Amino acid sequence: MLERKVKTVRALERGLDVLVEVQTRRAVSLHELHQALHLPKATLLRMLLTLGRKGLVWQRLADGAYLPHLGAAARGTGSAVEHIAEIASPYMKALSTRVAWPSVLGVPRLDHMEILETNSPLFRLDSAILGPVGVKLSYIHTATGRAYLAACDESEREAIIARLRPKDAAPGSEDDLRAILAETRGRGYALREPLHPWPDRSKQLVLRDGRRSMAVAIMAGGAPIATINLTWPAKRGTDEAVMQRHLEALQQTAQAIGRAVADQSGGGQGR
Amino acid sequence: MLERKVKTVRALERGLDVLVEVQTRRAVSLHELHQALHLPKATLLRMLLTLGRKGLVWQRLADGAYLPHLGAAARGTGSAVEHIAEIASPYMKALSTRVAWPSVLGVPRLDHMEILETNSPLFRLDSAILGPVGVKLSYIHTATGRAYLAACDESEREAIIARLRPKDAAPGSEDDLRAILAETRGRGYALREPLHPWPDRSKQLVLRDGRRSMAVAIMAGGAPIATINLTWPAKRGTDEAVMQRHLEALQQTAQAIGRAVADQSGGGQGR
DNA sequence: GGCCGCGTTGCATGAGGTGAAACCCGCGAA
DNA sequence: TTCGCGGGTTTCACCTCATGCAACGCGGCC
């Protein structure tokens, strides 16, 4: 293998350098690649397009960063769940063309929801900037968090609530939360209203950012694995109008993503 | 990602096709790639050289087949043990330049040792053709099998012996086997002599192929994970001379491979 | 011995990879 | 508001370098 008289293929060689670079750093911008590999950006762009077409890397909407596609590697390692962002990304892009407001994809963590992807850069409006990837959202005060809590298994819900319950929780406040979640579950989508008394991360910020938000869970295999929301400025007309207009699209998108994740976990190996 | 005005890099594109093809079929010959991808062999050769240099594929000595390098994929999935063949291959190539006879790398299976790699194609002698990859060797009648049995943990040894014990085993024959293994362990290397009465796969073949063979275990983390042997024609001078001359090289090679495997499993991620 | 299949090498040709330069676009500063 | 800047994107003319034909080596098999 090592010794061979023939020359190597330079274009392939450099392309593989890019691939390896993307794989080692988990997320990388064009500019970072540029200064790491000393290749002109134009060249990098063409290589990334090629790698993308072959399904080896993908570009996150949230920040345009290039990420490795784990699929080929973990072939058969189950859990396409780790790829939700990658799988959801194209659906969120499509969603951005159907509705006028940006969305965020969130996944549950121990005591918060984490943003994995957002299509907000696709909107021109400066009011549309949603937190970058990695931002932590409250389970209690955000539509995203409530959508997950309402959809998840009871034992999981209990565990999360227990984790968030303040020492000095007002009597009855926990029942209020449960009532909110029950209503959310019945309604089929979550809102950041009504207000709930417990403190939790960035509660104040949520309260006064002047936005409204609705969210639904993404289900796969009977369990919620993520959520997707829609955020719009509060001043924008009546909330009911917005919600009526876009709820269906949001739910359809969530279902489509859930189906795609289930498909990947099951038989197909994608592309 | 999908839509982009710029052109893709054809050379990279085709190279990735080759990579993917090698990854999906686990082992593939140049000719197979040729008819699968409809690329001239010369081109394929250059691409494979490039992929090899980047550590994404490697070529098996045994049959020249190209195999994917699992490393990048399973990064952190531990057990470099599955890569023994890949890791051992270069050492076996080096060994072929130090000694005059071919070697085989074997790993334990339920009731036999399986050949994973051999450097025999590097020898011109037609007497040197050793079974292709996948051949099953007897634990009892081959040096390779005995080397493993002698080196492994007692409980594992007992399990294997129990599995192989014939219903009508002659009294004392099992003790004979244990004695053989004990002597092997003390000596530090295994031989296919002395004969043992139990029947086992291809016993007859081993008895009359007119060859002699010696083998040592490859240790990693205190346990044997594979074996490497040396085979030569029986007619070739005195066996003692051959063994004296090459035993050290064989043991050094086994140790080097064991160390390489341990290194990969531990810290480094190889390329 | 001669044929065939497969891997390998050499080399002339022009397809296509390359990167400088220009363009775009959003952002922050003035 | 304009300007400048830093990133990403596109264009395009140059000329390397990927390409595949052709020829060779070698071992196996009839």
XYZ file of C-alpha atoms (C1' of nucleotides) in Angstrom:
602
model
C 0.000 0.000 0.000
C 2.594 2.501 1.044
C 5.081 2.178 -1.740
C 3.675 2.539 -5.188
C 5.241 4.068 -8.223
C 2.185 5.917 -9.357
C 1.365 9.417 -8.270
C -1.460 10.200 -5.907
C -4.536 12.168 -6.939
C -4.002 15.642 -5.604
C -7.590 16.801 -5.828
C -8.738 13.759 -3.897
C -5.961 14.152 -1.386
C -6.906 17.704 -0.538
C -10.580 16.857 -0.442
C -9.903 14.143 2.082
C -7.929 16.603 4.143
C -11.041 18.718 4.321
C -13.176 15.734 5.233
C -10.851 14.699 8.008
C -10.702 18.249 9.289
C -14.464 18.482 9.453
C -14.615 15.146 11.206
C -12.075 15.974 13.870
C -13.424 19.392 14.739
C -17.083 18.640 15.109
C -18.319 21.860 13.581
C -16.247 24.199 11.498
C -16.802 27.367 9.508
C -15.481 27.970 6.048
C -13.092 30.515 7.398
C -11.669 28.102 9.955
C -11.036 25.536 7.280
C -9.414 28.220 5.226
C -6.824 29.082 7.806
C -6.355 25.522 8.988
C -5.654 24.041 5.581
C -4.390 27.125 3.734
C -6.679 26.502 0.827
C -8.525 29.279 -0.962
C -12.126 29.526 0.089
C -13.350 29.072 -3.417
C -11.639 25.717 -3.558
C -12.952 24.741 -0.162
C -16.460 25.641 -1.193
C -16.341 23.342 -4.161
C -14.908 20.537 -2.090
C -17.533 20.983 0.605
C -20.257 20.963 -1.994
C -18.871 17.700 -3.305
C -18.572 16.177 0.145
C -22.076 17.342 0.877
C -23.473 15.798 -2.262
C -21.943 12.485 -1.268
C -23.545 12.822 2.125
C -20.328 13.036 4.086
C -20.835 16.505 5.491
C -23.822 18.802 5.909
C -24.258 22.454 6.611
C -26.153 23.701 9.609
C -28.718 26.379 8.914
C -28.206 27.972 12.296
C -24.707 29.250 11.636
C -23.638 27.795 8.327
C -21.112 25.551 10.030
C -20.085 22.331 8.352
C -20.620 19.143 10.331
C -19.613 15.569 9.628
C -22.284 13.073 8.698
C -22.046 10.275 11.216
C -24.133 7.854 9.233
C -21.546 6.046 7.198
C -19.424 5.606 10.263
C -22.017 4.424 12.731
C -23.709 2.314 10.086
C -25.907 0.048 12.116
C -25.032 1.625 15.443
C -28.706 2.426 15.676
C -29.907 5.648 17.236
C -30.360 8.000 14.359
C -31.446 10.187 17.233
C -28.029 11.780 17.357
C -28.568 12.969 13.835
C -31.820 14.769 14.477
C -30.298 18.087 13.654
C -29.003 16.798 10.353
C -32.243 15.072 9.517
C -34.410 17.976 10.600
C -32.380 20.636 8.882
C -33.868 20.264 5.401
C -37.382 20.125 6.810
C -36.790 23.302 8.721
C -35.515 24.907 5.590
C -38.684 23.887 3.824
C -40.743 25.161 6.709
C -39.096 28.539 6.416
C -40.626 28.901 2.989
C -44.115 28.067 4.189
C -44.388 30.254 7.250
C -43.259 33.775 7.894
C -41.499 33.166 11.217
C -38.426 31.270 12.308
C -38.235 27.986 14.142
C -35.927 26.307 16.594
C -35.169 22.628 17.041
C -34.601 21.664 20.659
C -33.647 18.469 22.450
C -34.008 17.582 26.113
C -31.098 17.688 28.475
C -30.990 17.082 32.179
C -32.619 20.310 33.328
C -33.115 22.288 30.148
C -33.817 22.081 26.451
C -30.878 22.700 24.164
C -31.052 24.376 20.773
C -29.575 22.159 18.074
C -30.664 23.945 14.946
C -32.643 26.941 13.771
C -33.685 28.326 10.438
C -33.726 31.885 11.681
C -30.796 33.011 9.515
C -33.013 32.386 6.515
C -35.210 35.277 7.580
C -34.172 38.802 6.926
C -35.964 40.297 9.874
C -33.665 41.306 12.637
C -36.483 40.470 15.017
C -36.042 36.904 13.948
C -32.669 36.177 15.454
C -33.008 33.185 17.702
C -30.288 32.046 20.022
C -27.362 30.195 18.427
C -26.835 26.470 18.728
C -26.216 25.426 22.297
C -28.513 27.928 23.991
C -30.340 26.476 26.966
C -34.080 26.902 27.253
C -36.239 26.536 30.324
C -38.488 23.534 30.563
C -41.069 25.599 32.378
C -41.169 28.994 30.764
C -40.774 28.207 27.097
C -43.156 26.636 24.638
C -40.313 24.347 23.564
C -39.811 23.036 27.081
C -43.511 22.623 27.760
C -44.035 20.756 24.497
C -41.500 18.193 25.572
C -42.755 17.889 29.129
C -46.307 17.465 27.924
C -45.378 14.765 25.434
C -42.946 12.673 27.410
C -43.512 9.634 29.515
C -44.917 10.289 32.957
C -41.961 8.957 34.878
C -39.616 11.131 32.854
C -41.839 14.140 33.434
C -41.840 13.512 37.154
C -38.080 13.238 37.222
C -37.653 16.538 35.407
C -40.187 18.370 37.551
C -38.531 17.032 40.689
C -35.226 18.337 39.412
C -36.621 21.807 38.811
C -38.827 22.162 41.877
C -37.554 25.022 44.035
C -37.126 24.390 47.749
C -39.680 27.024 48.610
C -42.225 26.109 45.977
C -45.521 27.790 46.695
C -48.220 25.314 47.689
C -50.291 24.357 44.703
C -47.789 25.745 42.219
C -46.739 22.275 41.176
C -50.350 21.361 40.540
C -50.623 24.453 38.396
C -47.711 23.268 36.309
C -49.260 19.863 35.866
C -52.512 21.496 34.833
C -50.717 23.580 32.243
C -49.026 20.496 30.844
C -52.281 18.548 30.800
C -53.927 21.311 28.862
C -50.982 21.484 26.503
C -51.202 17.770 25.903
C -54.887 17.984 25.175
C -54.469 20.913 22.830
C -51.669 19.300 20.837
C -49.268 22.212 20.962
C -47.506 24.235 23.615
C -47.393 27.935 24.415
C -45.237 29.965 26.741
C -48.436 31.172 28.376
C -49.825 31.079 30.980
C -47.146 32.271 33.324
C -45.857 29.961 36.018
C -44.295 31.116 39.298
C -41.240 28.836 39.575
C -37.924 30.459 38.825
C -35.866 28.790 36.157
C -33.104 29.751 33.834
C -33.629 32.968 31.923
C -37.208 33.286 33.066
C -36.984 37.054 33.034
C -35.527 37.095 29.559
C -38.368 35.010 28.216
C -40.921 37.210 29.900
C -39.783 40.426 28.384
C -38.347 39.540 24.982
C -41.638 40.618 23.495
C -42.164 37.424 21.597
C -44.805 34.762 21.385
C -43.995 31.156 20.671
C -45.684 27.848 20.017
C -44.100 24.421 19.917
C -44.866 20.786 19.220
C -42.982 17.607 20.024
C -41.266 15.444 17.445
C -42.203 11.848 18.095
C -40.261 8.763 17.052
C -40.981 5.281 18.258
C -43.767 6.536 20.483
C -41.569 8.890 22.471
C -40.698 12.544 22.000
C -37.102 12.997 20.940
C -37.104 16.699 20.218
C -39.320 19.703 19.715
C -39.765 22.297 17.066
C -41.229 25.721 17.638
C -42.275 28.903 15.913
C -41.489 32.347 17.295
C -42.952 35.705 16.322
C -42.971 39.222 17.721
C -45.802 39.847 20.143
C -46.761 43.114 18.520
C -47.522 41.262 15.341
C -51.280 41.250 15.032
C -53.379 38.831 16.996
C -51.631 35.709 18.134
C -54.609 33.607 17.256
C -54.321 34.566 13.618
C -50.669 33.559 13.492
C -51.309 30.336 15.278
C -54.269 29.379 13.157
C -52.346 30.059 10.012
C -49.214 28.110 10.874
C -50.127 25.403 13.344
C -50.798 22.854 10.687
C -47.519 23.451 8.889
C -45.637 23.157 12.161
C -47.325 19.901 13.068
C -46.782 18.457 9.633
C -43.128 19.341 9.782
C -42.761 17.724 13.187
C -44.398 14.571 11.935
C -42.267 14.458 8.825
C -39.100 14.796 10.870
C -40.260 12.110 13.276
C -40.945 9.772 10.415
C -37.566 10.460 8.846
C -35.784 9.717 12.103
C -37.711 6.497 12.557
C -36.912 5.433 9.009
C -33.214 5.984 9.481
C -33.144 4.154 12.771
C -34.946 1.228 11.263
C -34.020 -0.094 7.860
C -32.583 2.462 5.475
C -29.111 3.797 5.817
C -29.753 7.128 4.183
C -28.669 7.928 0.679
C -25.988 22.628 0.899
C -27.828 21.070 -1.976
C -28.168 24.010 -4.285
C -24.998 25.810 -5.034
C -23.941 27.458 -8.232
C -20.415 26.222 -8.217
C -19.335 23.026 -9.844
C -18.332 19.999 -7.849
C -14.832 18.580 -7.892
C -15.008 15.578 -10.132
C -11.794 13.967 -8.986
C -12.935 14.169 -5.387
C -16.381 12.964 -6.291
C -15.121 9.821 -7.950
C -12.619 9.210 -5.201
C -15.398 9.318 -2.650
C -17.367 6.876 -4.735
C -14.475 4.490 -4.391
C -14.269 5.083 -0.667
C -17.965 4.443 -0.180
C -17.775 1.335 -2.302
C -14.925 -0.049 -0.230
C -16.830 0.747 2.934
C -20.060 -0.933 1.910
C -18.505 -4.114 0.572
C -16.163 -4.984 3.382
C -13.390 -6.283 1.182
C -13.062 -5.648 -2.503
C -10.545 -6.388 -5.227
C -9.372 -3.897 -7.778
C -11.245 -5.760 -10.458
C -14.517 -5.648 -8.559
C -14.188 -1.916 -8.118
C -13.444 -1.662 -11.791
C -16.661 -3.272 -12.884
C -18.749 -1.727 -10.146
C -17.733 1.847 -10.835
C -16.714 1.600 -14.476
C -13.475 3.379 -13.865
C -10.210 2.356 -15.486
C -8.031 0.353 -13.175
C -5.166 2.751 -13.528
C -7.366 5.504 -12.173
C -8.639 3.314 -9.374
C -5.113 2.407 -8.408
C -4.156 6.027 -8.007
C -7.270 6.773 -6.001
C -6.725 3.792 -3.745
C -3.158 4.843 -3.181
C -4.415 8.261 -2.154
C -7.092 6.857 0.109
C -4.514 4.542 1.601
C -2.088 7.363 2.278
C -4.806 9.195 4.157
C -5.459 6.081 6.182
C -8.976 5.490 4.937
C -8.377 2.143 3.298
C -5.677 -0.498 3.553
C -4.656 -3.433 1.470
C -4.571 -6.923 2.845
C -1.422 -8.868 2.122
C -3.274 -12.159 1.985
C -5.174 -11.444 -1.205
C -4.525 -7.838 -2.064
C -8.105 -6.900 -1.254
C -8.875 -3.365 -0.175
C -10.559 -2.935 3.188
C -11.995 0.124 4.892
C -10.184 1.575 7.853
C -12.655 1.541 10.705
C -10.710 3.930 12.878
C -12.172 7.258 11.891
C -15.659 5.854 12.090
C -15.491 4.001 15.367
C -13.378 6.745 16.897
C -13.572 6.020 20.594
C -15.605 2.868 20.206
C -12.677 1.192 21.878
C -11.589 -2.295 20.901
C -8.879 -1.781 18.384
C -9.036 -5.549 18.555
C -11.208 -5.605 15.472
C -8.410 -3.966 13.572
C -5.773 -6.525 14.425
C -5.447 -7.561 10.826
C -4.927 -3.979 9.737
C -2.490 -3.263 12.527
C -0.611 -6.513 12.117
C -0.358 -6.342 8.354
C 2.661 -4.043 8.137
C 4.485 -6.013 10.825
C 3.875 -9.202 8.919
C 5.214 -7.580 5.830
C 8.331 -6.600 7.718
C 8.616 -10.103 9.090
C 8.556 -11.510 5.599
C 11.801 -9.726 4.890
C 13.521 -11.109 7.980
C 12.628 -14.754 7.734
C 12.452 -17.107 4.796
C 9.009 -18.572 5.483
C 5.474 -17.265 5.505
C 3.268 -16.478 8.478
C -0.396 -16.506 9.297
C -2.343 -14.297 11.690
C -5.134 -16.140 13.452
C -7.859 -15.155 15.898
C -9.952 -17.351 18.161
C -13.502 -18.271 17.303
C -15.905 -20.525 19.093
C -14.349 -23.837 18.152
C -11.554 -22.939 15.802
C -8.957 -20.348 14.914
C -9.677 -18.205 11.902
C -7.085 -16.854 9.496
C -7.314 -13.071 9.199
C -4.152 -12.273 7.335
C -1.080 -13.895 5.855
C 2.052 -12.672 4.185
C 2.427 -15.798 2.123
C 1.781 -14.062 -1.222
C 5.010 -12.170 -0.634
C 6.934 -15.400 -1.052
C 7.582 -16.810 -4.470
C 7.700 -20.411 -3.354
C 4.650 -22.353 -4.364
C 5.197 -24.399 -1.230
C 4.373 -21.284 0.723
C 0.727 -20.887 -0.146
C -1.198 -20.734 3.074
C -4.954 -20.865 3.232
C -6.815 -17.690 2.273
C -8.492 -15.414 4.760
C -11.326 -17.176 6.536
C -9.803 -20.628 6.705
C -10.557 -22.414 9.968
C -7.751 -24.007 11.915
C -7.982 -26.653 14.594
C -7.301 -25.607 18.160
C -5.772 -28.990 18.848
C -3.751 -29.969 15.831
C -2.176 -26.719 14.756
C 0.566 -24.663 16.307
C -1.656 -21.613 15.919
C -4.459 -23.194 17.928
C -2.162 -24.505 20.613
C -0.446 -21.176 21.011
C -3.764 -19.574 21.818
C -4.953 -22.325 24.122
C -1.690 -22.253 26.018
C -1.768 -18.496 26.457
C -5.388 -17.881 27.327
C -7.101 -17.654 30.652
C -7.790 -20.974 32.332
C -11.555 -20.655 32.333
C -11.538 -19.864 28.617
C -9.263 -22.815 27.957
C -11.570 -25.124 29.851
C -14.566 -23.886 27.897
C -12.859 -24.497 24.573
C -11.601 -27.949 25.553
C -15.061 -28.895 26.755
C -16.463 -27.793 23.439
C -14.012 -29.938 21.492
C -13.983 -33.030 23.686
C -15.344 -35.985 21.708
C -17.975 -38.121 23.372
C -15.736 -41.152 23.271
C -12.569 -39.458 24.375
C -9.969 -42.029 25.348
C -9.215 -41.973 29.045
C -6.209 -39.835 29.793
C -6.278 -38.180 26.389
C -7.508 -34.949 27.886
C -4.679 -34.998 30.370
C -2.311 -35.460 27.479
C -3.692 -32.351 25.863
C -3.269 -30.361 29.038
C 0.277 -31.608 29.332
C 1.009 -30.501 25.813
C -0.372 -27.066 26.524
C 1.525 -26.790 29.774
C 4.748 -27.613 27.996
C 3.897 -25.136 25.260
C 3.286 -22.447 27.842
C 6.592 -23.151 29.540
C 8.499 -23.159 26.263
C 7.011 -19.877 25.062
C 6.014 -21.076 21.616
C 3.746 -23.736 20.169
C 4.332 -26.584 17.735
C 1.948 -28.879 15.925
C 3.802 -31.792 17.528
C 3.321 -34.022 19.385
C 0.303 -35.666 17.898
C -2.924 -35.787 19.862
C -5.657 -38.387 19.378
C -8.818 -36.259 19.363
C -10.418 -35.763 16.008
C -10.946 -32.157 15.000
C -11.427 -30.236 11.819
C -8.962 -31.045 9.045
C -6.788 -33.128 11.331
C -5.804 -35.398 8.449
C -4.896 -32.457 6.279
C -2.597 -31.053 8.886
C -0.947 -34.409 9.419
C 0.028 -34.957 5.850
C 0.604 -31.531 4.355
C 4.296 -32.110 4.923
C 4.826 -28.917 6.790
C 6.138 -27.868 10.132
C 4.862 -24.895 11.998
C 5.523 -22.849 15.117
C 3.343 -20.174 16.640
C 3.237 -17.614 19.438
C 0.377 -15.646 20.952
C -0.090 -11.914 20.521
C -0.836 -10.402 23.899
C -2.642 -7.164 24.611
C -3.839 -6.065 27.991
C -2.625 -9.282 29.568
C -4.723 -11.541 27.377
C -4.029 -13.229 24.051
C -6.004 -11.673 21.245
C -4.483 -13.461 18.286
C -1.590 -15.643 17.216
C 1.052 -15.485 14.584
C 2.868 -18.487 13.182
C 5.604 -19.537 10.831
C 5.253 -22.461 8.421
C 7.908 -24.246 6.457
C 8.217 -27.487 4.463
C 9.145 -30.472 6.583
C 11.812 -31.622 4.152
C 13.643 -28.393 4.674
C 16.677 -29.297 6.741
C 16.403 -29.790 10.432
C 13.499 -28.147 12.148
C 15.647 -27.106 15.052
C 17.788 -24.997 12.774
C 14.782 -23.186 11.351
C 13.279 -22.637 14.750
C 16.471 -21.418 16.319
C 17.014 -19.011 13.506
C 13.551 -17.463 13.441
C 12.005 -17.835 16.874
C 13.284 -14.521 18.077
C 11.994 -12.631 15.064
C 8.603 -14.239 15.462
C 8.360 -13.348 19.123
C 9.515 -9.816 18.534
C 6.905 -9.384 15.848
C 4.178 -10.720 18.114
C 5.201 -8.337 20.836
C 5.336 -5.394 18.492
C 1.843 -6.124 17.209
C 0.517 -6.528 20.736
C 2.014 -3.224 21.713
C 0.538 -1.500 18.657
C -2.914 -2.844 19.429
C -2.678 -1.746 23.044
C -1.554 1.726 21.969
C -4.486 2.145 19.623
C -6.984 0.932 22.177
C -5.615 3.263 24.774
C -4.766 6.841 23.943
C -3.915 7.480 20.313
C -6.519 7.412 17.636
C -4.162 6.589 14.789
C -4.154 9.224 12.109
C 3.452 -23.806 -24.494
C 0.048 -20.527 -25.086
C -3.893 -18.178 -23.663
C -6.361 -15.409 -20.377
C -7.275 -12.537 -16.358
C -5.771 -9.414 -13.316
C -2.702 -6.016 -11.510
C 0.573 -2.558 -12.766
C 3.155 1.134 -15.295
C 4.095 4.904 -18.934
C 2.652 8.660 -21.249
C 0.255 12.129 -24.494
C -3.793 14.874 -24.177
C -7.129 18.230 -22.831
C -10.602 18.201 -19.294
C -11.151 20.368 -15.310
C -9.034 21.931 -10.789
C -7.336 26.096 -9.226
C -7.018 30.618 -6.969
C -6.888 35.681 -7.900
C -10.121 38.925 -8.250
C -14.492 40.747 -8.030
C -19.020 40.675 -5.963
C -22.455 40.458 -2.310
C -24.313 41.141 2.082
C -24.890 42.072 6.948
C -22.857 44.378 10.667
C -20.670 47.921 13.442
C -18.581 52.302 13.530
C -18.324 56.947 12.409
C -26.965 57.579 6.650
C -22.639 56.220 4.827
C -18.503 53.759 5.040
C -15.450 49.955 5.833
C -14.753 45.475 7.134
C -15.088 40.478 7.399
C -17.076 36.913 6.080
C -19.191 33.965 2.231
C -19.974 33.335 -2.789
C -19.263 33.527 -7.773
C -16.662 34.127 -11.959
C -13.166 33.035 -15.174
C -8.695 32.442 -17.658
C -4.692 29.779 -16.965
C -2.112 25.579 -16.992
C -1.506 21.897 -13.900
C -2.660 17.322 -13.359
C -6.258 13.760 -13.652
C -7.195 10.636 -17.132
C -7.525 6.348 -19.712
C -5.357 4.076 -23.613
C -1.871 1.036 -24.538
C 1.634 -1.928 -23.292
C 3.841 -4.887 -19.875
C 4.452 -8.593 -16.130
C 3.013 -12.388 -14.044
C 0.741 -16.432 -12.483
C -2.899 -19.926 -13.438
C -5.091 -22.925 -16.245
C -6.136 -25.531 -20.155
